[in-house]
């Protein structure tokens, strides 16, 4: 039986990083609900990503005290290897990192990605790799900037997942809190895969009940382009849907409808 496990930030990188000064991340590998830790050690690649084809960033990522079992690739200055050990620290990993270098263009956004170092890649779940019968889902930090003048708190409680749709990348933000609606569930990724692999009719109006992060509804809207797409969930989850909806470029021809709680819907028999 195939299972999905998620690399997740418990303490993401700050949104402003001071070059040359260490910062700490906390991370783990669990199932979608977060109550089951992955049971085997993993080598996890930690890399810097810049969403510009010709990167204007000359950076190096290092670890002040790399784990003895992790060997850094000296040919990849933007990558270090971390070790996930489910026994040590109850599966919660604390890693100290340093970013050195500079960006030749101001306000360049960089992300810190944690992903499995090797394995069969998934065609849809961006960066995901298969290890035996398990899929390990990677995690992206929110974009951060380099600044030697960082002051005040730049902590964040969000991180990012990505799903591929042709040449487009759909980005979904999750929250580090244990809220049921603010993180990705297996069914969201599996629904995206089902939609991609099965030709469904194109309906003019579509409503999704229990959208959670909104990943399935957003994917559906970009793939099948209904005229109207409604995403719904409980009132405390609607802000998450709105946030993730706003991250996307609306698909051409689709009228964005405001996410809403079920109490806002009216049905006629």
mmCIF file of C-alpha atoms in Angstrom, residues 145-247:
data_model
loop_
_atom_site.group_PDB
_atom_site.id
_atom_site.type_symbol
_atom_site.label_atom_id
_atom_site.label_comp_id
_atom_site.label_asym_id
_atom_site.label_seq_id
_atom_site.Cartn_x
_atom_site.Cartn_y
_atom_site.Cartn_z
ATOM 1 C CA UNK A 145 15.059 38.332 1.002
ATOM 2 C CA UNK A 146 18.679 38.942 1.883
ATOM 3 C CA UNK A 147 19.341 42.025 3.947
ATOM 4 C CA UNK A 148 22.242 43.018 6.161
ATOM 5 C CA UNK A 149 19.948 45.606 7.748
ATOM 6 C CA UNK A 150 17.346 43.153 9.017
ATOM 7 C CA UNK A 151 15.628 44.408 12.148
ATOM 8 C CA UNK A 152 12.630 43.321 14.180
ATOM 9 C CA UNK A 153 10.837 40.017 13.829
ATOM 10 C CA UNK A 154 10.683 38.389 10.398
ATOM 11 C CA UNK A 155 9.315 35.055 11.577
ATOM 12 C CA UNK A 156 6.591 33.369 9.537
ATOM 13 C CA UNK A 157 4.180 30.538 10.277
ATOM 14 C CA UNK A 158 3.551 29.480 6.667
ATOM 15 C CA UNK A 159 5.236 27.301 4.077
ATOM 16 C CA UNK A 160 4.482 26.206 0.525
ATOM 17 C CA UNK A 161 3.645 23.128 -1.570
ATOM 18 C CA UNK A 162 3.672 22.996 -5.354
ATOM 19 C CA UNK A 163 1.734 21.038 -7.970
ATOM 20 C CA UNK A 164 2.565 21.003 -11.687
ATOM 21 C CA UNK A 165 0.017 21.628 -14.416
ATOM 22 C CA UNK A 166 1.743 21.653 -17.784
ATOM 23 C CA UNK A 167 4.126 24.591 -17.767
ATOM 24 C CA UNK A 168 2.319 26.153 -14.820
ATOM 25 C CA UNK A 169 3.034 25.707 -11.119
ATOM 26 C CA UNK A 170 0.174 25.933 -8.640
ATOM 27 C CA UNK A 171 1.410 27.107 -5.245
ATOM 28 C CA UNK A 172 -0.434 26.306 -2.034
ATOM 29 C CA UNK A 173 0.461 27.760 1.358
ATOM 30 C CA UNK A 174 0.027 25.792 4.568
ATOM 31 C CA UNK A 175 0.181 26.852 8.198
ATOM 32 C CA UNK A 176 2.445 25.318 10.838
ATOM 33 C CA UNK A 177 -0.502 25.221 13.240
ATOM 34 C CA UNK A 178 -2.353 21.898 13.666
ATOM 35 C CA UNK A 179 -5.567 23.305 12.166
ATOM 36 C CA UNK A 180 -7.435 20.679 10.139
ATOM 37 C CA UNK A 181 -8.185 23.033 7.254
ATOM 38 C CA UNK A 182 -4.890 24.882 6.925
ATOM 39 C CA UNK A 183 -2.695 22.057 5.697
ATOM 40 C CA UNK A 184 -2.624 19.691 2.748
ATOM 41 C CA UNK A 185 -4.394 16.329 2.978
ATOM 42 C CA UNK A 186 -3.600 13.217 0.916
ATOM 43 C CA UNK A 187 -6.991 13.509 -0.775
ATOM 44 C CA UNK A 188 -6.078 16.939 -2.168
ATOM 45 C CA UNK A 189 -2.997 15.664 -3.987
ATOM 46 C CA UNK A 190 -4.764 12.477 -5.066
ATOM 47 C CA UNK A 191 -7.707 14.459 -6.435
ATOM 48 C CA UNK A 192 -5.316 16.573 -8.523
ATOM 49 C CA UNK A 193 -3.774 13.394 -9.889
ATOM 50 C CA UNK A 194 -7.225 11.932 -10.649
ATOM 51 C CA UNK A 195 -8.267 15.090 -12.498
ATOM 52 C CA UNK A 196 -5.042 15.064 -14.518
ATOM 53 C CA UNK A 197 -5.359 11.396 -15.510
ATOM 54 C CA UNK A 198 -9.098 11.248 -16.268
ATOM 55 C CA UNK A 199 -10.927 13.257 -18.891
ATOM 56 C CA UNK A 200 -13.956 14.803 -17.171
ATOM 57 C CA UNK A 201 -16.789 16.812 -18.735
ATOM 58 C CA UNK A 202 -16.417 20.583 -18.684
ATOM 59 C CA UNK A 203 -19.171 22.036 -16.511
ATOM 60 C CA UNK A 204 -20.022 25.724 -16.572
ATOM 61 C CA UNK A 205 -20.518 26.003 -12.799
ATOM 62 C CA UNK A 206 -18.688 23.902 -10.210
ATOM 63 C CA UNK A 207 -18.894 23.947 -6.416
ATOM 64 C CA UNK A 208 -16.468 22.169 -4.105
ATOM 65 C CA UNK A 209 -17.592 21.359 -0.570
ATOM 66 C CA UNK A 210 -14.824 21.199 2.016
ATOM 67 C CA UNK A 211 -12.046 22.851 0.004
ATOM 68 C CA UNK A 212 -9.476 23.003 2.819
ATOM 69 C CA UNK A 213 -6.413 24.706 1.346
ATOM 70 C CA UNK A 214 -8.269 24.923 -1.971
ATOM 71 C CA UNK A 215 -5.750 22.809 -3.883
ATOM 72 C CA UNK A 216 -8.249 20.524 -5.666
ATOM 73 C CA UNK A 217 -10.664 23.301 -6.621
ATOM 74 C CA UNK A 218 -7.876 25.579 -7.809
ATOM 75 C CA UNK A 219 -6.365 22.743 -9.845
ATOM 76 C CA UNK A 220 -9.775 21.927 -11.347
ATOM 77 C CA UNK A 221 -10.352 25.575 -12.306
ATOM 78 C CA UNK A 222 -7.029 25.779 -14.149
ATOM 79 C CA UNK A 223 -7.389 22.379 -15.814
ATOM 80 C CA UNK A 224 -11.044 22.366 -16.956
ATOM 81 C CA UNK A 225 -11.831 26.104 -16.845
ATOM 82 C CA UNK A 226 -15.481 26.218 -15.735
ATOM 83 C CA UNK A 227 -17.199 29.580 -16.144
ATOM 84 C CA UNK A 228 -17.700 29.795 -12.375
ATOM 85 C CA UNK A 229 -15.876 27.939 -9.609
ATOM 86 C CA UNK A 230 -17.046 28.054 -5.984
ATOM 87 C CA UNK A 231 -14.781 26.917 -3.137
ATOM 88 C CA UNK A 232 -16.365 26.408 0.292
ATOM 89 C CA UNK A 233 -15.424 25.336 3.795
ATOM 90 C CA UNK A 234 -16.071 26.208 7.420
ATOM 91 C CA UNK A 235 -15.782 29.886 8.306
ATOM 92 C CA UNK A 236 -12.368 29.537 10.017
ATOM 93 C CA UNK A 237 -10.896 27.917 6.881
ATOM 94 C CA UNK A 238 -12.235 30.421 4.334
ATOM 95 C CA UNK A 239 -9.280 32.830 4.915
ATOM 96 C CA UNK A 240 -6.897 30.006 3.942
ATOM 97 C CA UNK A 241 -8.816 29.433 0.703
ATOM 98 C CA UNK A 242 -8.854 33.159 -0.057
ATOM 99 C CA UNK A 243 -5.119 33.411 0.555
ATOM 100 C CA UNK A 244 -4.260 30.482 -1.730
ATOM 101 C CA UNK A 245 -6.727 31.657 -4.354
ATOM 102 C CA UNK A 246 -4.983 35.037 -4.417
ATOM 103 C CA UNK A 247 -1.604 33.370 -5.032
#
